[in-house]
Coordinates of C-alpha atoms and ligand atoms in Angstrom, one line a residue:
M1 CA -0.3 0.0 0.1
S2 CA 2.4 2.1 0.7
V3 CA 4.2 1.7 -2.9
L4 CA 1.1 2.9 -4.4
L5 CA 0.9 5.9 -2.2
F6 CA 4.1 7.1 -2.7
R7 CA 3.7 6.8 -5.9
Q8 CA 0.7 8.7 -6.2
R9 CA 2.4 11.4 -4.4
S10 CA 5.7 12.1 -6.0
L11 CA 3.8 12.6 -9.1
V12 CA 1.3 15.4 -8.0
L13 CA 3.1 17.3 -5.3
P14 CA 6.3 18.4 -6.7
L15 CA 4.2 19.7 -9.8
Q16 CA 2.0 21.9 -7.2
S17 CA 4.9 23.0 -5.6
L18 CA 7.4 23.9 -8.3
L19 CA 4.2 25.7 -10.0
R20 CA 3.4 27.7 -6.6
T21 CA 7.6 28.7 -6.5
Y22 CA 8.2 29.3 -10.4
S23 CA 4.9 30.8 -11.8
T24 CA 5.5 33.1 -14.0
H25 CA 4.3 35.8 -16.1
S26 CA 0.1 36.4 -16.2
N27 CA -0.2 33.7 -13.2
I28 CA 1.6 36.7 -10.8
P29 CA -1.1 38.6 -8.9
D30 CA -0.8 42.3 -7.8
F31 CA 1.1 42.7 -4.9
S32 CA 3.2 45.5 -3.4
K33 CA 7.1 45.9 -2.4
P34 CA 8.3 46.0 -0.6
S35 CA 5.6 44.9 2.0
T36 CA 4.0 47.6 4.6
L37 CA 3.9 44.7 7.2
G38 CA 6.5 43.6 9.2
Q39 CA 5.7 39.7 8.0
P40 CA 4.2 38.2 5.1
H41 CA 0.8 39.2 4.5
F42 CA -1.8 38.4 1.6
L43 CA -1.1 42.1 0.3
S44 CA 2.3 41.8 -0.6
H45 CA 3.0 37.3 0.0
P46 CA -0.1 36.4 -1.7
H47 CA 1.6 33.3 -2.9
I48 CA 2.2 32.5 1.7
V49 CA -0.8 33.8 3.1
R50 CA -4.3 33.6 1.9
K51 CA -6.7 36.0 2.2
N52 CA -8.2 36.2 5.9
E53 CA -5.3 34.6 7.2
V54 CA -3.0 35.7 9.6
T55 CA -0.1 33.6 9.3
P56 CA 0.1 30.9 6.6
G57 CA -2.7 28.2 6.7
I58 CA -4.2 30.4 10.2
S59 CA -7.6 32.4 10.1
L60 CA -8.1 35.4 12.2
S61 CA -10.7 33.7 14.0
E62 CA -8.9 31.0 14.6
Y63 CA -6.1 33.0 16.7
K64 CA -8.6 34.8 17.9
S65 CA -10.9 32.2 19.1
R66 CA -7.4 30.6 21.0
R67 CA -7.6 33.7 23.2
A68 CA -10.8 33.6 23.8
R69 CA -10.8 29.6 24.6
L70 CA -7.5 30.5 26.8
M71 CA -9.2 32.4 28.6
A72 CA -12.4 30.7 29.1
R73 CA -9.7 28.0 30.7
L74 CA -9.0 30.3 33.6
P75 CA -10.1 31.7 36.7
E76 CA -11.8 35.0 37.3
S77 CA -9.8 38.1 37.7
S78 CA -7.1 36.5 35.4
M79 CA -4.7 38.1 32.9
V80 CA -2.5 36.6 30.8
V81 CA 0.8 38.5 29.0
S82 CA 3.0 36.8 26.8
V83 CA 6.1 38.4 25.1
A84 CA 8.3 38.1 22.2
A85 CA 11.3 36.3 21.6
S86 CA 14.9 38.2 21.5
V87 CA 17.1 38.7 18.5
K88 CA 19.9 36.3 19.3
Y89 CA 23.2 36.6 17.9
M90 CA 26.2 34.5 16.7
S91 CA 29.1 37.1 17.5
G92 CA 29.1 40.8 18.0
E93 CA 26.1 42.6 16.1
I94 CA 26.0 39.0 13.7
F95 CA 22.5 38.2 14.4
Y96 CA 20.9 34.7 13.8
K97 CA 17.5 34.6 11.4
F98 CA 14.8 35.9 13.8
R99 CA 12.3 32.9 15.1
Q100 CA 9.1 34.2 17.0
S101 CA 8.6 32.5 20.5
S102 CA 6.1 29.9 20.4
D103 CA 3.5 30.8 22.9
F104 CA 3.4 34.3 21.7
W105 CA 3.4 33.3 18.2
Y106 CA 0.7 31.0 18.9
L107 CA -1.4 33.4 21.2
T108 CA -1.4 36.1 17.9
G109 CA 0.7 34.9 14.6
F110 CA 2.5 38.5 15.0
Q111 CA 6.3 37.9 14.0
E112 CA 8.3 40.8 15.0
P113 CA 10.7 40.9 17.7
E114 CA 10.2 43.7 20.7
S115 CA 6.5 42.7 20.7
A116 CA 4.1 41.9 23.7
V117 CA 0.6 41.0 24.1
I118 CA -1.9 41.2 27.5
L119 CA -4.8 39.4 27.5
E120 CA -7.8 40.8 29.7
S121 CA -11.4 38.6 30.3
T122 CA -14.4 40.9 29.5
S123 CA -18.2 40.0 29.7
G124 CA -17.8 39.7 25.7
G125 CA -14.9 37.4 25.6
C126 CA -11.4 38.5 25.8
K127 CA -9.8 42.2 25.4
T128 CA -6.5 42.0 23.7
T129 CA -3.8 44.5 23.8
L130 CA -1.1 44.1 21.6
F131 CA 2.7 45.9 22.4
C132 CA 4.7 46.7 19.0
R133 CA 7.5 48.7 17.5
G134 CA 5.3 51.1 15.3
R135 CA 7.0 52.5 12.1
D136 CA 10.2 53.5 12.7
S137 CA 11.7 55.1 9.3
S138 CA 15.5 55.2 10.4
K139 CA 15.3 51.6 11.3
E140 CA 13.4 50.5 8.7
K141 CA 15.6 51.9 6.1
W142 CA 17.9 49.3 7.9
E143 CA 15.9 46.4 8.8
G144 CA 12.9 46.4 6.8
P145 CA 9.0 47.2 7.4
Q146 CA 7.2 47.3 10.9
T147 CA 3.6 46.9 11.1
D148 CA 1.8 50.4 12.3
F149 CA -0.3 50.3 15.3
E150 CA -3.7 50.5 13.3
T151 CA -2.8 48.0 10.9
A152 CA -1.7 45.7 13.6
A153 CA -4.7 46.4 15.4
S154 CA -6.9 45.2 12.0
V155 CA -4.8 42.5 10.8
F156 CA -4.3 41.1 14.2
G157 CA -7.3 41.6 15.6
A158 CA -6.0 43.6 18.5
D159 CA -8.5 45.9 20.5
D160 CA -5.9 48.0 21.7
V161 CA -2.3 48.5 20.1
Q162 CA 0.6 50.4 22.4
P163 CA 4.0 51.3 21.4
I164 CA 6.2 48.6 23.3
D165 CA 8.1 51.6 25.5
E166 CA 4.6 51.7 27.5
F167 CA 4.3 48.0 27.9
P168 CA 6.4 47.7 31.8
S169 CA 4.0 50.4 33.2
V170 CA 1.0 49.3 31.4
L171 CA 1.7 45.7 33.0
K172 CA 2.6 46.9 36.3
S173 CA -0.7 48.8 36.8
L174 CA -2.6 46.0 35.7
S175 CA -0.9 43.2 37.4
G176 CA -2.4 44.9 40.3
Y177 CA -5.7 44.7 39.7
Y178 CA -6.2 41.2 38.8
S179 CA -5.9 38.1 40.8
Y180 CA -3.7 35.9 38.7
V181 CA -1.1 36.9 36.2
Y182 CA -0.5 33.2 33.7
A183 CA 2.8 34.5 32.3
D184 CA 6.3 32.7 32.2
S185 CA 9.8 34.9 33.0
T186 CA 11.8 35.1 30.2
N187 CA 14.5 33.2 32.1
S188 CA 12.7 30.3 33.5
S189 CA 14.8 27.8 30.9
K190 CA 16.6 25.2 32.4
R191 CA 19.6 26.9 33.1
G192 CA 17.7 30.2 33.3
R193 CA 18.1 30.2 37.4
Q194 CA 21.6 30.2 37.8
T195 CA 22.1 32.3 34.7
K196 CA 19.9 35.3 35.4
S197 CA 21.7 37.5 37.4
I198 CA 24.5 37.2 34.6
L199 CA 21.6 38.0 32.2
R200 CA 20.9 41.1 33.6
Y201 CA 24.4 42.4 34.3
L202 CA 24.9 41.8 30.6
T203 CA 22.3 43.5 28.8
S204 CA 20.6 46.7 29.3
P205 CA 18.9 47.2 32.2
S206 CA 16.3 49.6 30.5
S207 CA 14.6 47.1 28.6
S208 CA 11.3 46.3 28.2
R209 CA 12.2 42.5 28.4
N210 CA 14.3 42.9 31.5
E211 CA 11.4 45.5 33.1
Y212 CA 9.2 42.5 32.2
D213 CA 11.1 39.9 33.9
G214 CA 11.5 41.7 37.2
I215 CA 7.7 42.6 37.3
I216 CA 7.0 39.1 36.9
D217 CA 9.5 37.6 39.1
A218 CA 8.3 40.2 41.9
L219 CA 5.0 39.3 42.1
P220 CA 3.4 36.9 44.6
S221 CA 3.8 33.1 44.0
A222 CA -0.1 32.9 44.6
K223 CA -0.5 35.3 41.7
R224 CA 1.6 34.3 39.5
K225 CA 0.5 30.8 37.5
S226 CA 2.2 29.1 34.4
L227 CA 0.8 30.5 31.4
A228 CA 3.2 27.7 29.5
A229 CA 1.2 25.2 31.1
E230 CA -2.3 25.9 30.3
L231 CA -0.9 27.0 26.5
A232 CA 0.7 23.3 26.5
A233 CA -2.7 21.7 27.0
M234 CA -4.1 23.5 23.8
R235 CA -1.6 23.3 21.8
A236 CA -1.5 19.9 22.3
I237 CA -4.7 18.9 20.7
K238 CA -4.4 20.4 16.7
S239 CA -6.8 22.1 14.9
E240 CA -7.9 21.1 11.5
A241 CA -6.2 24.1 10.2
E242 CA -3.0 22.9 12.4
Q243 CA -3.2 19.5 11.2
R244 CA -3.2 20.4 7.5
V245 CA 0.3 23.0 8.2
M246 CA 1.6 19.8 9.8
R247 CA 1.0 17.8 6.8
E248 CA 2.6 19.9 4.4
A249 CA 5.8 20.0 7.1
A250 CA 5.9 16.2 7.1
D251 CA 5.2 15.9 3.0
I252 CA 8.1 18.6 2.7
S253 CA 10.6 16.6 4.6
G254 CA 9.4 12.9 3.9
R255 CA 9.9 13.8 -0.1
A256 CA 13.5 14.9 1.0
H257 CA 13.9 11.6 2.5
A258 CA 13.1 10.0 -0.6
K259 CA 15.2 12.2 -2.5
S260 CA 18.2 12.3 -0.2
M261 CA 18.3 8.5 -0.8
R262 CA 18.2 8.7 -3.9
F263 CA 21.0 11.6 -3.4
T264 CA 23.2 9.3 -1.8
R265 CA 26.3 7.7 -3.1
S266 CA 29.7 5.8 -1.1
G267 CA 32.5 8.1 -0.9
M268 CA 30.3 11.1 -0.3
S269 CA 30.4 13.4 3.2
E270 CA 27.4 13.1 5.3
S271 CA 27.7 16.7 5.3
A272 CA 26.3 16.6 1.3
V273 CA 23.6 14.3 2.0
A274 CA 22.5 17.0 5.2
A275 CA 23.1 19.9 2.6
H276 CA 20.7 18.2 -0.1
F277 CA 17.9 17.5 2.6
E278 CA 18.4 20.9 3.7
Y279 CA 17.9 22.4 -0.3
L280 CA 14.9 20.3 -1.0
C281 CA 13.2 21.7 1.6
A282 CA 14.2 25.1 1.4
L283 CA 13.3 24.9 -2.2
A284 CA 9.6 23.8 -1.3
G285 CA 9.3 26.8 1.4
S286 CA 10.6 25.8 4.6
Q287 CA 11.6 28.9 6.6
R288 CA 14.2 26.6 8.5
P289 CA 15.1 23.3 9.3
A290 CA 13.4 22.3 12.6
Y291 CA 16.6 21.1 14.4
V292 CA 20.7 20.3 13.6
P293 CA 19.9 17.2 11.1
V294 CA 21.7 13.8 12.1
V295 CA 23.0 12.3 8.8
A296 CA 25.1 9.2 10.7
S297 CA 26.5 6.5 8.5
G298 CA 27.7 3.1 9.8
A299 CA 28.8 2.9 13.1
N300 CA 28.4 6.6 14.0
A301 CA 24.3 6.2 13.9
L302 CA 25.3 4.7 17.3
I303 CA 25.4 8.3 18.5
I304 CA 22.0 9.5 19.1
H305 CA 22.3 13.2 18.4
Y306 CA 24.9 12.6 15.9
T307 CA 25.5 16.0 14.1
A308 CA 28.8 16.6 13.2
N309 CA 27.6 14.8 10.0
D310 CA 31.2 15.1 8.4
Q311 CA 32.6 11.5 7.6
I312 CA 32.3 10.1 4.0
I313 CA 30.1 7.0 3.5
R314 CA 31.3 3.7 3.0
D315 CA 29.4 1.9 0.3
D316 CA 28.4 -1.3 2.8
E317 CA 27.1 1.1 5.3
L318 CA 23.5 2.2 6.7
I319 CA 22.6 5.6 6.9
L320 CA 20.7 6.7 9.6
I321 CA 19.0 10.4 8.5
D322 CA 16.9 12.1 11.6
A323 CA 15.7 15.5 9.9
G324 CA 12.9 17.6 9.6
C325 CA 11.9 21.1 8.2
E326 CA 10.0 23.4 10.3
Y327 CA 7.2 25.4 7.7
N328 CA 4.8 27.9 8.3
G329 CA 5.0 27.7 12.4
Y330 CA 5.3 24.0 12.5
A331 CA 8.0 21.4 13.1
S332 CA 8.5 18.2 11.4
D333 CA 10.6 15.1 12.2
I334 CA 11.0 11.9 10.7
T335 CA 13.9 9.5 11.0
R336 CA 14.5 6.8 7.8
T337 CA 17.8 4.6 7.7
Y338 CA 18.7 3.3 4.7
P339 CA 21.7 1.2 2.5
A340 CA 24.3 3.6 0.7
N341 CA 24.5 1.5 -1.9
G342 CA 20.9 0.5 -2.4
T343 CA 20.5 -2.9 -0.9
F344 CA 20.7 -4.1 2.1
T345 CA 22.9 -6.9 3.8
G346 CA 21.2 -9.9 5.2
P347 CA 21.8 -8.5 8.9
Q348 CA 20.7 -5.0 8.2
R349 CA 17.8 -6.2 6.6
D350 CA 16.8 -8.4 9.7
L351 CA 17.2 -5.9 11.9
Y352 CA 15.7 -2.9 9.7
A353 CA 12.9 -5.5 9.5
A354 CA 12.2 -5.8 13.2
V355 CA 12.2 -2.3 13.9
L356 CA 10.0 -1.6 11.1
S357 CA 7.8 -4.6 12.2
A358 CA 7.8 -3.0 15.9
Q359 CA 7.3 0.6 15.0
K360 CA 4.1 -0.4 12.7
A361 CA 2.5 -2.8 15.5
L362 CA 2.9 1.0 17.6
I363 CA 1.3 3.1 15.3
S364 CA -1.1 0.8 14.7
R365 CA -2.6 1.7 18.9
C366 CA -1.9 5.1 18.4
S367 CA -6.0 6.0 18.4
E368 CA -8.0 7.5 21.3
S369 CA -10.0 4.4 21.4
A370 CA -7.2 2.5 22.2
Q371 CA -6.6 4.5 25.5
L372 CA -2.9 3.9 25.7
S373 CA -0.7 6.9 27.1
L374 CA 3.3 7.3 25.8
D375 CA 4.2 5.8 28.3
A376 CA 2.0 2.8 27.9
L377 CA 3.4 2.9 24.7
H378 CA 7.0 3.3 25.5
R379 CA 6.6 0.1 27.7
E380 CA 4.9 -1.5 24.7
S381 CA 7.5 -0.9 22.3
C382 CA 10.2 -2.3 24.3
S383 CA 8.3 -5.4 25.0
L384 CA 7.9 -5.6 21.0
L385 CA 11.9 -5.2 20.4
R386 CA 12.9 -7.8 22.9
V387 CA 10.5 -10.9 21.0
E388 CA 11.7 -9.3 17.5
L389 CA 15.4 -9.3 18.9
N390 CA 15.3 -12.8 20.6
Q391 CA 13.9 -14.1 17.4
L392 CA 17.2 -12.8 15.9
G393 CA 19.5 -14.7 18.2
F394 CA 20.1 -12.3 21.0
S395 CA 20.3 -13.2 24.3
L396 CA 19.0 -10.6 26.4
S397 CA 20.0 -10.4 30.0
A398 CA 17.6 -8.0 31.8
G399 CA 18.3 -4.2 31.1
D400 CA 20.2 -5.0 27.9
L401 CA 17.9 -3.8 25.9
E402 CA 17.0 0.0 27.9
R403 CA 20.6 0.6 28.8
E404 CA 22.8 -0.6 26.0
L405 CA 20.3 -1.3 22.5
Y406 CA 17.3 0.9 23.1
P407 CA 18.4 3.8 25.2
H408 CA 15.6 6.8 24.5
Y409 CA 12.2 7.1 24.6
L410 CA 9.6 6.3 22.1
S411 CA 8.0 9.4 21.5
H412 CA 7.1 13.3 22.2
P413 CA 4.3 15.6 21.2
I414 CA 5.5 17.6 18.1
G415 CA 3.8 20.8 17.0
I416 CA 5.2 24.5 16.8
D417 CA 7.8 23.0 19.1
L418 CA 9.6 20.2 17.8
H419 CA 9.5 18.4 21.1
E420 CA 6.0 19.9 22.9
S421 CA 6.6 18.0 25.9
K422 CA 7.6 20.1 28.5
H423 CA 4.5 19.9 30.7
F424 CA 3.0 16.9 28.4
Q425 CA 1.3 14.5 30.3
R426 CA 3.2 11.2 29.6
G427 CA 0.9 8.8 31.7
V428 CA -2.5 10.3 30.2
P429 CA -4.1 7.9 27.1
L430 CA -3.8 10.0 24.2
V431 CA -6.7 11.9 22.1
S432 CA -8.1 12.8 18.7
G433 CA -5.7 15.7 17.5
M434 CA -2.5 15.5 19.2
V435 CA 0.1 14.6 17.2
V436 CA 2.9 12.3 18.5
T437 CA 6.5 10.9 16.6
I438 CA 6.9 7.1 16.9
E439 CA 10.4 6.3 16.8
P440 CA 11.8 3.1 18.1
G441 CA 15.4 2.0 17.2
I442 CA 18.1 -0.2 17.7
Y443 CA 22.0 0.8 18.2
V444 CA 24.3 -2.4 18.6
P445 CA 27.5 -1.9 20.2
P446 CA 30.3 -4.2 19.3
T447 CA 30.3 -6.0 22.5
P448 CA 30.8 -10.0 23.0
L449 CA 26.9 -9.5 24.3
F450 CA 25.7 -9.2 21.3
P451 CA 25.9 -11.4 17.9
K452 CA 28.7 -10.4 15.9
H453 CA 26.8 -9.9 12.3
F454 CA 24.9 -6.9 13.7
H455 CA 27.8 -5.0 16.0
N456 CA 28.1 -1.3 14.9
L457 CA 24.1 -1.4 13.2
G458 CA 22.1 2.1 14.2
I459 CA 18.4 1.7 12.7
R460 CA 15.8 4.1 13.8
I461 CA 12.6 4.4 12.0
E462 CA 10.7 7.3 13.2
D463 CA 6.8 8.7 11.8
E464 CA 4.8 11.6 12.6
V465 CA 1.3 10.3 13.8
L466 CA -1.9 12.3 14.2
I467 CA -4.1 10.9 16.7
Q468 CA -7.9 10.1 15.3
K469 CA -10.3 8.4 17.5
D470 CA -10.2 4.9 16.2
H471 CA -7.0 4.9 13.6
P472 CA -3.9 7.0 13.4
I473 CA -2.9 9.2 10.4
I474 CA 0.5 9.3 9.5
L475 CA 1.7 12.6 8.6
S476 CA 5.2 11.4 6.8
V477 CA 3.9 8.9 4.8
A478 CA 6.0 11.0 2.1
A479 CA 9.0 9.0 3.0
P480 CA 9.7 5.5 2.0
K481 CA 9.9 3.1 4.7
E482 CA 9.2 -0.6 4.0
I483 CA 12.5 -2.1 2.6
A484 CA 11.1 -2.5 -1.1
D485 CA 10.0 1.3 -1.3
V486 CA 13.4 2.2 0.5
E487 CA 15.8 0.0 -1.9
G488 CA 13.4 1.4 -4.9
A489 CA 13.8 5.1 -3.9
C490 CA 17.8 4.3 -3.3
K491 CA 18.1 3.2 -6.9
G492 CA 15.8 5.4 -8.3
S493 CA 13.0 2.8 -9.3
I494 CA 10.1 4.1 -8.0
G495 CA 8.3 7.1 -9.6
L496 CA 10.9 9.9 -8.5
E497 CA 11.4 12.5 -11.3
P498 CA 14.6 13.1 -12.7
Y499 CA 17.5 16.2 -11.2
Ligands
MN501 MN1 12.0 12.8 17.2

């Protein structure tokens, strides 16, 4: 079945994406240049954003309903504060491409730095106050357009828009008025507690962001609540529009996986395969990789987060690629393992078939009606892999599997963030609308404990699965994974268009 699906998709989708990217002559719709907003908009970027959409694929009414649903979850007399990400620097004044903070983006769709939002409950629903930079011709001459206050109000559905400089004082006065303030300190990352004082010292004491952290940190603990925990519960369930964007992101990554199999040759550097994958994703419209890709040949695959990607691929090796793009605000995450020369050896094929069999059995249990949690699925993955390995002649002692051969967890939720798991409850059964990865793997170290012909093989197969009531939907179906499909994609015998 997957061969058939793959054929159909590969014939139809690339043509569509080419038309989208290269439409010429009379097909080009009218649009203004440069844009008058600080981000893509229908009037300037009709090839990316449709009418009535705030960000690609997500409408204004969806953003408004997210804010209203959030306020409806919270107790009376609550306010919500969320701030934009700050620009990060590679060295000196050399900045990285900006990426908006996920929660702020989920609530507003606003893509400029130096902005913030405050939400308040009203009798009619929710009052949205957006804070942003507004127009600044001297800055815009260098950095490009910034959205003006009036346009921001209409495009993002804000009831009020104010200069970002006003944000600290407005926040201070409103936080005195409400009983609960749902917010997250921008210093509350894993290492944030230790680095906080250093950060304060290094950054300008007058910036809105520092004042924000100061105000939030000074709130009494009974008043201050975690916004991230509330939004995690909402973000875990994807709307139909989000599901469509995630399907597109997974399609782009899945097709790039198939073509990277075809592209790979022994003698090539792992970095060439990584570059090819990223090029294909960017060409299809992806804004950035969702994470640093893993392109691990041979024994490098035993390093779970191998990202050096700088060794030469040998003829008889397997390549493990864990790579996915971010597309229109949503991450994708796919792993495939394939033979460099297009044909699995006997042991490679046996071990691959074992992991694939477990992976497919696990995916078939990904539905709301199965009432399984991620923890339950992970336990299931251990027992399935143990049975498979025993059939291949492994004699496993207690702990061998979890400690040596399969040292990672089966799954994580995915969406705007690659790992949406910080507040995700792994012990609670999955429900419709969740998207999780299913990624069992086996990595055999060269020790006498394990059969010699499997030594130094590392295999992981990872799909993104959308949970439905009675069945799973595999979003990453464009990436081949059946043995015949993988070998076919490597050799180019499945309907891939020629280069
Ligand atoms: Mn993953």
